[in-house]
């Protein structure tokens, strides 16, 4: 689960990670009020969406307006917020369709001396969380990682112990953080690592991490993704979820216990198992088609879930054919066959349906389909299924 | 011969009294696996699936002499169940549970590393040596004793590969489902070592997926240390970056972990690449025939 910058900064403050004063605004008037309340001579109005690249992003409705803007009066804050709220922001990470801005963060300004980068991820190979820092803050860190990986400094840490002080000193030396700022960094970095562990994050980024002229460290941005597998022990974080940021059909699928990702193609896929579901997309593409989605019904799906899966796939207007690929292990082919029959009755198929069944109770499953009277294109194996689905469009 | 499990492996099931644990204990028993008991805290003294149930793994080990465990404990308690099995000195711990928090696995990995136990999973289909021992949820009948060692990060895709090798008459020596999570106990490299040392295994089929760098690391290892023919497939070449494809581990982030990169690493290591999932069986056959 991803959260907004303003929500992340609230969590930062709770853990003792320094952030600037700020207020959330949902109207232009609120933005003006926020500027006055902050009491400074400058402020920054920042669009709140779950995607990066906001500073360089522009609005569909108003290409002159950027996603982040420096303002010098309450009136300017109101104008900027008015240009952003209810409008669609397009950045390098949103795709061409962009994201609707429902709220802005009005944040106090600060005297920036240097912009650094800080990130924490789980290093799969080392099987440890790793804190990554770079002097190349504020820019596209992925580019830095790709072109000059030696400019990113890494320290792995034990989740139980947290980051050690000597590790902070090592990083400070490399980052050129000196004097009393080293002690500031010690508090800051250890706190951010503690937050990562205690809230079960899978990704945490601060870009830029600012060193002020006074030698303070300040998180100027926040990007947090939580580990969904750990949500059972963080019930309080659930309220931070913003459903408007998520694809409606994906939310519907997750409520039904299905794993669904919407894609741009026109062949709908219904598969059991994540690896086989990915491979089904691959083989469609290999034979000249474009998958409309990734959909894993899981190992133990029942007829209701499979029917809901068909509903979700068929609700996508781009879908011109559906490919069902089941390798029954735990999942019986008869369950799938019965679900197809139910779905045909309740949902109705207006596009060609290609079905490939294999595995547990396959003969019985094929018989159910053959006797159902539903117009089904039967496929014998993976390649045959992909070819028939592509040809059916 | 085979790897990890054979007809002498004695297996318990942690979570045997749950519906899933019971169902698969039955399935393993029917396949011929020597299931010797189960563990569910608070239900010691009962029987389930005709087997004795114990409160702790320590007790189960003392009473049954088990050397492997199959874990179906729900996610919030799965890490604890793995640690209990490791503490009891169980040699092979197979964790089937899906949805274990990643940081729990950091803690578990630390302990497993300092023990004699081998952990497979979590979020995996399990381990099987055809005709001898099945620990997990895979359908037994698609397997056939033979010469190909199969290792995979995915479940049903493994069945597909098994089916293809069975249909080609190659069969399998052993199959290991590594699991789809970012942190799992057993790696491709571990399996490569075991398959290389196993006389029954004549060739190795590696099924990876997008995300992470496990396939690249395995390819580099294979190039140095493995003399047996290898074929590989990477699932997810059609997947867009930044979208998680079902498995927590299957996500392309920062332009890393793409199928194209992994296939290139395979080729550089002399691994025969299957571009289509329908081609996994024939790719391993090509790799074997090329050595003749």
XYZ file of C-alpha atoms in Angstrom:
685
model
C 0.000 0.000 0.000
C 1.244 3.464 -0.921
C 0.416 6.649 0.976
C 0.556 10.378 0.242
C 3.477 12.677 1.069
C 1.510 14.515 3.755
C 0.576 11.225 5.445
C 4.177 10.038 5.348
C 5.385 13.294 6.886
C 2.932 12.902 9.730
C 4.478 9.480 10.440
C 7.978 10.997 10.141
C 7.092 13.574 12.793
C 5.696 10.834 15.057
C 9.058 9.039 14.892
C 11.165 12.162 15.449
C 12.249 12.629 11.837
C 12.429 16.373 11.109
C 9.915 17.808 8.647
C 8.840 21.393 7.926
C 5.568 22.877 9.164
C 2.799 22.248 6.684
C -0.948 22.068 6.201
C -3.192 20.105 3.888
C -5.643 22.084 1.753
C -8.609 20.809 -0.254
C -9.756 24.193 -1.584
C -8.018 27.381 -2.781
C -9.342 29.222 0.278
C -7.836 26.593 2.573
C -4.509 27.006 0.786
C -4.540 30.777 1.389
C -5.452 30.169 5.027
C -2.604 27.636 5.298
C -0.113 30.185 3.933
C -1.153 32.732 6.572
C -1.078 30.130 9.344
C 2.458 29.072 8.444
C 3.419 32.718 8.885
C 6.425 32.817 6.550
C 7.199 34.977 3.539
C 7.352 31.963 1.212
C 5.725 28.537 1.011
C 5.520 25.633 -1.432
C 2.222 24.273 -2.759
C 2.587 20.566 -3.593
C 0.065 18.358 -5.411
C -0.665 15.157 -3.489
C -0.740 12.082 -5.740
C 0.819 8.614 -5.422
C 3.461 9.232 -8.074
C 6.828 10.927 -8.340
C 8.071 13.531 -10.795
C 5.500 16.089 -9.590
C 7.862 19.077 -9.791
C 8.330 18.589 -13.517
C 4.812 17.292 -14.142
C 2.159 19.463 -15.805
C -1.625 19.590 -15.728
C -3.764 18.383 -18.604
C -6.166 21.291 -18.098
C -3.386 23.866 -17.766
C 0.021 22.943 -19.245
C 1.651 26.074 -17.709
C 1.036 24.855 -14.164
C 3.613 22.515 -12.574
C 2.727 19.989 -9.860
C 4.840 21.837 -7.257
C 5.045 25.625 -6.963
C 6.824 28.186 -4.820
C 4.464 30.964 -3.655
C 5.112 34.303 -1.910
C 1.662 35.332 -0.692
C -1.679 33.902 0.388
C -3.154 34.993 -2.940
C -0.444 33.171 -4.888
C -1.040 30.072 -2.742
C -4.761 30.223 -3.529
C -4.133 30.654 -7.254
C -1.648 27.767 -7.398
C -3.935 25.483 -5.381
C -6.872 26.466 -7.603
C -4.873 25.475 -10.651
C -4.075 22.075 -9.141
C -7.159 20.927 -7.211
C -9.638 18.892 -9.212
C -7.196 18.859 -12.144
C -5.223 16.013 -13.702
C -1.478 15.949 -13.147
C 0.673 14.081 -15.665
C 4.210 13.096 -14.607
C 6.757 10.589 -15.899
C 5.347 8.097 -13.398
C 1.586 8.531 -13.917
C 1.304 7.495 -17.543
C -0.468 9.642 -20.129
C -3.838 9.458 -18.334
C -2.423 11.296 -15.287
C -3.787 11.453 -11.748
C -6.520 13.651 -10.290
C -5.291 15.997 -7.523
C -7.711 16.032 -4.594
C -5.515 17.805 -2.062
C -2.395 19.924 -1.886
C 0.197 20.280 0.845
C 1.163 23.877 1.687
C 4.591 23.723 3.284
C 6.903 26.336 4.845
C 10.091 27.214 2.962
C 13.615 26.602 4.250
C 17.204 27.665 3.541
C 18.619 24.810 1.523
C 22.375 24.293 1.626
C 22.484 20.847 0.004
C 20.076 18.273 -1.381
C 20.795 14.602 -0.639
C 18.953 11.364 -1.320
C 17.932 8.778 1.274
C 16.155 5.492 0.637
C 15.499 2.235 2.482
C 14.552 -1.031 0.784
C 14.782 -4.703 1.552
C 17.903 -6.131 -0.113
C 16.770 -9.563 -1.250
C 20.241 -10.923 -1.875
C 21.590 -9.807 1.523
C 18.232 -10.637 3.174
C 18.507 -7.412 5.168
C 17.064 -3.915 4.948
C 19.540 -1.464 3.448
C 19.827 2.296 3.947
C 21.015 4.044 0.784
C 22.269 7.627 0.617
C 23.667 9.804 -2.136
C 24.896 13.357 -2.624
C 22.906 13.384 -5.861
C 19.625 14.394 -4.232
C 16.602 15.938 -5.847
C 17.234 14.314 -9.200
C 16.226 11.024 -10.749
C 17.946 8.586 -8.390
C 17.269 5.619 -10.665
C 19.441 7.289 -13.265
C 22.227 7.739 -10.699
C 21.900 4.084 -9.646
C 22.148 2.988 -13.240
C 24.932 5.251 -14.510
C 27.075 5.916 -11.436
C 26.264 3.280 -8.808
C 29.451 4.226 -6.887
C 27.744 7.485 -5.907
C 25.184 5.616 -3.828
C 26.395 4.618 -0.355
C 24.780 1.623 1.338
C 24.575 0.366 4.901
C 22.681 -2.836 5.717
C 21.156 -3.100 9.156
C 19.664 -5.695 11.466
C 15.961 -4.897 11.958
C 16.118 -5.929 15.599
C 19.121 -3.708 16.428
C 18.405 -0.888 14.006
C 21.081 1.227 12.351
C 24.242 1.610 14.488
C 25.853 4.989 15.163
C 29.131 4.012 13.498
C 27.198 3.354 10.296
C 25.812 6.891 10.421
C 29.360 8.257 10.896
C 30.554 6.259 7.858
C 27.714 7.649 5.755
C 28.307 11.215 6.996
C 31.976 11.018 6.014
C 31.048 9.934 2.501
C 28.203 12.435 2.193
C 30.328 15.323 3.458
C 28.118 15.924 6.510
C 30.332 17.503 9.184
C 30.475 19.067 12.623
C 27.319 19.172 14.706
C 25.320 17.915 11.731
C 26.778 14.445 12.351
C 24.855 14.241 15.628
C 21.747 15.543 13.883
C 22.185 12.851 11.214
C 22.587 10.164 13.874
C 19.191 10.966 15.360
C 17.574 11.406 11.934
C 18.866 8.269 10.208
C 18.371 5.952 13.158
C 14.808 7.231 13.534
C 13.971 6.696 9.883
C 15.321 3.116 10.019
C 13.250 2.504 13.156
C 10.147 3.724 11.314
C 10.880 1.413 8.368
C 11.026 -1.622 10.663
C 8.252 -0.778 13.117
C 5.713 0.030 10.401
C 6.745 -2.868 8.110
C 7.632 -0.727 5.111
C 8.822 -2.289 1.888
C 10.093 1.011 0.449
C 10.861 4.375 1.993
C 12.378 7.339 0.154
C 13.266 10.914 1.043
C 14.243 12.781 -2.084
C 15.469 15.340 -1.422
C 16.822 15.063 2.076
C 17.892 18.624 2.767
C 20.816 19.947 4.798
C 19.834 23.483 5.796
C 22.217 26.410 6.084
C 21.848 26.049 9.860
C 23.112 22.443 9.584
C 19.778 20.722 10.226
C 18.557 17.677 8.273
C 15.001 17.964 6.935
C 12.844 15.492 4.995
C 11.532 17.630 2.140
C 9.592 14.766 0.600
C 8.291 11.381 1.715
C 7.473 8.260 -0.213
C 6.396 5.161 1.678
C 5.116 1.779 0.520
C 3.975 -0.695 3.178
C 4.309 -4.482 3.037
C 0.726 -5.658 2.450
C 1.566 -9.006 4.058
C 2.071 -7.212 7.383
C -1.188 -5.243 7.299
C -2.692 -7.561 9.937
C -0.503 -5.949 12.612
C -1.028 -2.345 11.443
C -4.774 -1.926 11.486
C -4.307 1.814 12.225
C -2.486 2.350 8.914
C -5.448 1.024 6.906
C -7.192 4.401 7.136
C -4.323 5.982 5.186
C -5.314 4.027 2.093
C -6.665 6.309 -0.671
C -8.882 4.196 -2.904
C -9.198 7.031 -5.440
C -5.502 6.462 -6.271
C -6.112 2.832 -7.196
C -7.629 1.262 -10.294
C -11.297 0.568 -9.501
C -11.249 -2.910 -11.005
C -8.106 -3.789 -9.024
C -9.786 -2.763 -5.759
C -12.813 -4.860 -6.688
C -10.570 -7.847 -7.415
C -8.654 -7.538 -4.157
C -11.942 -7.425 -2.248
C -12.831 -10.750 -3.893
C -9.453 -12.253 -2.973
C -8.199 -12.134 -6.555
C -4.910 -10.754 -7.800
C -5.637 -8.516 -10.801
C -3.597 -5.939 -12.674
C -5.155 -3.985 -15.535
C -3.080 -3.690 -18.712
C -3.569 -2.016 -22.066
C -4.286 -4.967 -24.396
C -7.495 -6.662 -25.545
C -7.171 -10.341 -24.577
C -8.542 -10.937 -21.092
C -6.755 -13.648 -19.080
C -8.036 -15.861 -16.279
C -5.334 -18.109 -14.827
C -4.517 -19.968 -11.590
C -1.150 -19.115 -10.060
C 0.961 -15.960 -10.441
C 3.781 -17.530 -12.463
C 1.409 -19.214 -14.905
C -0.627 -15.992 -15.146
C 2.491 -14.037 -16.090
C 3.511 -16.723 -18.571
C 0.072 -16.647 -20.147
C 0.533 -12.924 -20.807
C 3.981 -13.680 -22.210
C 2.777 -16.327 -24.637
C -0.094 -14.121 -25.859
C 2.438 -11.418 -26.674
C 4.765 -13.967 -28.259
C 2.002 -14.878 -30.704
C 1.234 -11.281 -31.629
C -1.527 -10.440 -29.151
C -1.735 -7.996 -26.246
C -2.961 -9.108 -22.798
C -5.688 -6.943 -21.237
C -4.805 -7.987 -17.713
C -2.951 -10.154 -15.243
C -5.414 -12.229 -13.219
C -4.535 -14.942 -10.741
C -7.569 -16.638 -9.202
C -5.265 -18.419 -6.736
C -5.039 -22.045 -5.772
C -8.246 -22.444 -3.815
C -10.725 -20.170 -5.562
C -14.399 -21.129 -5.440
C -17.091 -20.712 -8.086
C -18.164 -17.285 -6.741
C -14.645 -15.902 -6.993
C -14.176 -17.239 -10.507
C -17.513 -15.734 -11.562
C -16.459 -12.367 -10.094
C -13.172 -12.721 -11.994
C -15.092 -13.084 -15.265
C -17.214 -10.042 -14.364
C -14.103 -7.929 -13.777
C -12.437 -9.061 -17.007
C -15.578 -8.511 -19.072
C -16.212 -5.066 -17.560
C -13.117 -3.827 -19.414
C -14.514 -2.482 -22.729
C -11.211 -3.176 -24.504
C -11.497 -6.941 -24.008
C -12.209 -8.629 -27.361
C -11.522 -12.241 -26.326
C -10.951 -14.142 -23.083
C -8.349 -16.835 -22.510
C -8.831 -19.192 -19.574
C -5.693 -21.149 -18.707
C -5.941 -23.534 -15.780
C -3.425 -26.095 -14.606
C -5.414 -27.779 -11.886
C -3.387 -28.826 -8.898
C -5.348 -28.043 -5.822
C -7.836 -26.290 -8.068
C -10.034 -28.894 -9.692
C -10.810 -28.439 -13.386
C -14.433 -29.220 -12.581
C -14.603 -26.143 -10.300
C -13.432 -23.945 -13.144
C -15.738 -25.610 -15.668
C -18.752 -25.142 -13.395
C -17.774 -21.514 -12.798
C -17.538 -20.899 -16.536
C -21.048 -22.311 -16.965
C -22.358 -20.115 -14.107
C -20.596 -17.053 -15.469
C -22.019 -17.666 -18.942
C -25.512 -17.726 -17.432
C -25.141 -14.774 -15.055
C -22.598 -12.540 -16.801
C -22.930 -13.639 -20.403
C -20.062 -13.870 -22.898
C -20.265 -11.458 -25.816
C -16.656 -12.123 -26.848
C -14.968 -15.398 -27.895
C -13.871 -17.625 -25.004
C -10.812 -19.854 -25.371
C -10.354 -22.464 -22.653
C -7.325 -24.590 -21.911
C -7.735 -27.038 -19.027
C -5.112 -29.409 -17.680
C -4.517 -31.256 -14.411
C -6.789 -32.527 -11.654
C -10.134 -33.868 -12.965
C -9.473 -32.537 -16.447
C -11.670 -35.086 -18.289
C -14.677 -34.356 -16.076
C -14.083 -30.621 -16.512
C -13.942 -30.848 -20.292
C -17.123 -32.914 -20.280
C -18.989 -30.252 -18.266
C -17.965 -27.607 -20.816
C -18.769 -29.781 -23.825
C -22.267 -30.565 -22.478
C -22.992 -26.978 -21.409
C -23.987 -25.701 -24.821
C -21.758 -22.648 -24.292
C -19.799 -21.573 -27.342
C -16.245 -22.363 -26.236
C -13.075 -22.618 -28.282
C -11.241 -25.554 -26.693
C -7.444 -25.509 -26.728
C -5.149 -28.468 -26.222
C -2.040 -26.786 -24.852
C -0.529 -23.376 -24.041
C 0.606 -22.536 -27.568
C -2.660 -23.681 -29.091
C -4.578 -21.561 -26.561
C -2.543 -18.418 -27.269
C -2.834 -18.818 -31.048
C -6.596 -19.377 -30.874
C -7.090 -16.372 -28.572
C -5.097 -14.101 -30.910
C -6.981 -15.447 -33.951
C -10.352 -14.935 -32.234
C -10.043 -11.132 -32.173
C 19.307 -40.684 -5.514
C 17.538 -37.343 -5.410
C 17.837 -34.131 -3.442
C 16.348 -33.097 -0.077
C 13.743 -35.868 0.240
C 13.432 -39.601 -0.487
C 11.462 -42.656 0.656
C 13.119 -42.532 4.078
C 12.081 -38.946 4.867
C 9.759 -38.810 7.891
C 7.432 -35.829 7.749
C 5.212 -33.966 10.205
C 2.718 -31.230 9.383
C 2.614 -28.029 11.463
C -0.970 -26.825 11.296
C -2.343 -30.344 10.667
C -5.702 -29.642 12.323
C -6.540 -26.734 9.991
C -8.593 -27.568 6.905
C -5.736 -26.885 4.450
C -3.126 -28.683 6.559
C -5.402 -31.722 6.923
C -6.250 -31.811 3.219
C -2.629 -31.776 2.108
C -1.455 -34.170 4.806
C -3.962 -36.605 3.297
C -2.680 -35.847 -0.213
C 0.938 -36.461 0.797
C 0.027 -39.684 2.598
C -1.860 -40.940 -0.446
C 1.167 -40.166 -2.598
C 3.246 -42.433 -0.374
C 5.053 -39.875 1.778
C 5.949 -41.163 5.238
C 3.741 -38.768 7.227
C 4.370 -39.518 10.916
C 2.470 -36.852 12.833
C 1.383 -33.268 13.216
C 1.675 -30.266 15.487
C -1.020 -27.857 16.640
C -0.462 -26.011 19.925
C -3.197 -26.927 22.409
C -4.337 -30.002 20.510
C -1.658 -32.445 21.677
C -2.988 -35.970 22.323
C -5.600 -35.807 19.554
C -5.293 -37.582 16.234
C -5.719 -36.040 12.797
C -5.723 -37.879 9.491
C -4.906 -41.007 11.504
C -1.731 -39.397 12.854
C -0.763 -38.336 16.381
C -0.969 -34.597 17.090
C 1.571 -32.934 19.400
C 1.644 -29.554 21.157
C 5.234 -28.784 20.202
C 7.648 -29.729 17.443
C 10.179 -30.832 20.065
C 7.712 -33.422 21.357
C 6.817 -34.551 17.843
C 10.479 -35.018 16.983
C 11.156 -37.041 20.141
C 8.131 -39.277 19.567
C 8.313 -39.805 15.798
C 11.934 -39.211 14.794
C 10.721 -36.881 12.019
C 13.378 -35.121 9.940
C 11.131 -32.884 7.831
C 8.150 -30.616 8.418
C 5.504 -29.104 6.180
C 4.128 -25.792 7.481
C 0.552 -24.580 6.848
C 0.388 -22.193 9.805
C -1.396 -18.852 9.022
C 0.850 -15.846 8.130
C 0.858 -14.062 11.531
C 2.266 -17.206 13.188
C 4.268 -18.725 10.316
C 7.641 -17.194 11.250
C 7.264 -18.512 14.781
C 6.398 -21.990 13.468
C 9.511 -22.015 11.268
C 11.682 -20.930 14.209
C 10.173 -23.678 16.371
C 11.020 -26.309 13.754
C 14.574 -24.975 13.440
C 14.940 -24.951 17.224
C 13.837 -28.598 17.359
C 16.581 -29.469 14.894
C 14.315 -30.530 12.002
C 16.625 -30.953 8.996
C 14.166 -29.844 6.284
C 11.551 -27.146 6.898
C 9.103 -26.582 4.042
C 6.929 -23.488 4.530
C 3.893 -23.443 2.233
C 2.166 -20.453 3.901
C 1.518 -17.472 1.630
C 1.561 -13.901 2.961
C 4.374 -13.917 5.544
C 5.624 -10.350 6.280
C 8.999 -9.758 4.643
C 10.684 -8.471 7.811
C 9.617 -11.644 9.656
C 11.640 -13.551 7.090
C 14.718 -11.391 7.791
C 14.526 -12.549 11.410
C 13.898 -16.177 10.391
C 16.717 -16.230 7.857
C 19.178 -15.078 10.492
C 18.342 -18.060 12.681
C 18.204 -20.594 9.850
C 21.684 -19.535 8.707
C 23.091 -20.336 12.143
C 21.394 -23.762 12.256
C 21.712 -27.108 10.492
C 18.206 -26.784 9.050
C 17.324 -26.107 5.441
C 14.301 -23.867 4.864
C 12.342 -24.056 1.600
C 9.767 -21.282 1.022
C 7.638 -19.632 2.252
C 4.892 -19.092 -0.338
C 5.945 -22.168 -2.289
C 4.377 -25.396 -3.575
C 6.924 -27.580 -1.735
C 9.419 -30.308 -2.599
C 8.915 -33.635 -4.362
C 11.017 -36.599 -5.371
C 8.686 -38.444 -7.761
C 7.626 -41.911 -6.628
C 9.220 -41.440 -3.203
C 8.195 -38.393 -1.226
C 5.966 -35.364 -1.752
C 5.976 -32.523 0.783
C 3.609 -29.835 -0.412
C 0.582 -29.003 -2.490
C 1.619 -30.087 -5.989
C -0.567 -32.651 -7.828
C 1.460 -35.867 -7.511
C 0.260 -37.670 -10.634
C 1.829 -35.269 -13.152
C 5.315 -36.259 -11.940
C 7.376 -39.157 -13.172
C 10.702 -40.449 -11.769
C 13.480 -39.363 -14.106
C 16.501 -37.229 -14.813
C 15.585 -33.524 -14.746
C 16.014 -31.483 -11.576
C 13.464 -28.651 -11.538
C 13.616 -25.491 -9.415
C 11.155 -22.651 -9.619
C 9.924 -19.429 -8.020
C 6.354 -20.193 -9.079
C 3.785 -22.906 -8.337
C 1.483 -23.697 -11.232
C 4.195 -22.797 -13.732
C 6.277 -25.564 -12.170
C 3.421 -28.003 -12.788
C 3.454 -26.911 -16.417
C 7.202 -27.648 -16.638
C 6.820 -30.980 -14.840
C 4.005 -31.977 -17.188
C 6.075 -31.097 -20.247
C 9.110 -33.104 -19.043
C 6.874 -36.046 -18.127
C 5.252 -35.991 -21.569
C 8.694 -35.990 -23.196
C 9.632 -39.053 -21.126
C 12.442 -37.234 -19.321
C 10.888 -37.316 -15.864
C 12.186 -35.515 -12.778
C 14.823 -36.371 -10.164
C 13.446 -33.850 -7.669
C 11.472 -30.601 -7.922
C 11.873 -27.679 -5.543
C 9.451 -24.751 -5.334
C 11.512 -21.876 -3.954
C 8.607 -19.489 -3.399
C 7.464 -16.157 -4.789
C 8.404 -13.886 -1.858
C 11.295 -11.384 -1.777
C 13.055 -13.363 0.967
C 12.965 -17.159 0.845
C 15.057 -19.802 2.584
C 16.446 -21.748 -0.371
C 17.927 -20.092 -3.451
C 18.537 -21.211 -7.015
C 22.237 -21.425 -6.113
C 21.560 -23.841 -3.233
C 19.578 -26.077 -5.608
C 22.232 -25.852 -8.330
C 24.822 -27.198 -5.843
C 22.550 -30.038 -4.753
C 21.523 -31.014 -8.291
C 25.147 -30.841 -9.476
C 26.106 -33.325 -6.716
C 23.129 -35.640 -7.267
C 23.987 -38.553 -9.584
C 20.374 -39.106 -10.676
C 20.026 -35.535 -11.942
C 21.299 -35.282 -15.524
C 19.991 -31.835 -16.376
C 18.570 -28.836 -14.537
C 15.534 -26.715 -15.407
C 15.416 -23.283 -13.771
C 12.138 -21.343 -13.798
C 12.491 -17.751 -12.712
C 10.405 -14.644 -12.912
C 10.834 -10.876 -13.152
C 12.052 -8.938 -10.103
C 15.163 -9.156 -7.961
C 18.446 -10.597 -9.199
C 18.315 -14.244 -8.059
C 18.401 -15.553 -11.644
C 21.437 -13.455 -12.571
C 23.306 -14.638 -9.465
C 22.376 -18.247 -10.231
C 23.556 -17.903 -13.833
C 26.922 -16.553 -12.686
C 27.255 -19.462 -10.244
C 26.249 -22.036 -12.865
C 28.869 -20.733 -15.258
C 31.608 -21.404 -12.690
C 30.497 -24.560 -10.938
C 27.813 -26.507 -12.786
C 28.801 -28.989 -15.497
C 25.334 -30.416 -16.168
C 23.161 -29.017 -18.973
C 20.745 -26.288 -17.827
C 17.691 -24.687 -19.412
C 15.818 -21.677 -18.088
C 12.582 -19.748 -18.476
C 11.695 -16.317 -17.097
C 8.038 -15.495 -16.525
C 6.889 -11.906 -16.967
C 8.439 -10.629 -20.198
C 5.097 -8.959 -20.978
C 4.796 -7.328 -17.540
C 5.025 -3.521 -17.302
C 7.452 -1.916 -14.796
C 6.241 -0.869 -11.350
C 3.304 -3.294 -11.221
C 3.459 -6.180 -8.816
C 2.426 -9.392 -10.617
C 0.764 -11.447 -7.892
C 3.952 -12.537 -6.135
C 5.406 -9.957 -3.759
C 8.755 -10.567 -5.435
C 7.581 -10.198 -9.027
C 7.981 -6.509 -9.703
C 10.268 -4.599 -12.026
C 11.533 -1.539 -10.140
C 14.016 1.076 -11.253
C 14.363 -0.667 -14.617
C 15.985 -3.672 -12.878
C 14.799 -7.256 -12.845
C 13.402 -7.397 -16.380
C 12.954 -10.686 -18.242
C 15.302 -9.509 -21.003
C 18.167 -8.915 -18.519
C 17.674 -12.316 -16.946
C 17.518 -14.107 -20.295
C 20.742 -12.361 -21.312
C 22.391 -13.558 -18.089
C 21.228 -17.112 -18.860
C 22.646 -17.005 -22.379
C 25.956 -15.606 -21.130
C 26.228 -18.611 -18.817
C 25.463 -21.111 -21.578
C 21.965 -21.795 -20.278
C 19.440 -22.795 -22.958
C 16.639 -20.197 -22.875
C 12.976 -21.108 -23.346
C 11.251 -17.990 -24.697
C 7.791 -19.504 -24.456
C 6.378 -21.242 -21.373
C 5.251 -23.986 -23.784
C 8.913 -24.560 -24.658
C 10.326 -25.423 -21.198
C 10.325 -29.179 -21.773
C 11.779 -28.966 -25.264
C 14.437 -26.472 -24.092
C 15.779 -28.885 -21.491
C 15.711 -31.637 -24.137
C 17.755 -29.387 -26.452
C 20.216 -28.696 -23.653
C 20.628 -32.441 -22.990
C 20.917 -33.361 -26.685
C 23.545 -30.654 -27.280
C 25.885 -32.509 -24.910
C 25.590 -35.842 -26.705
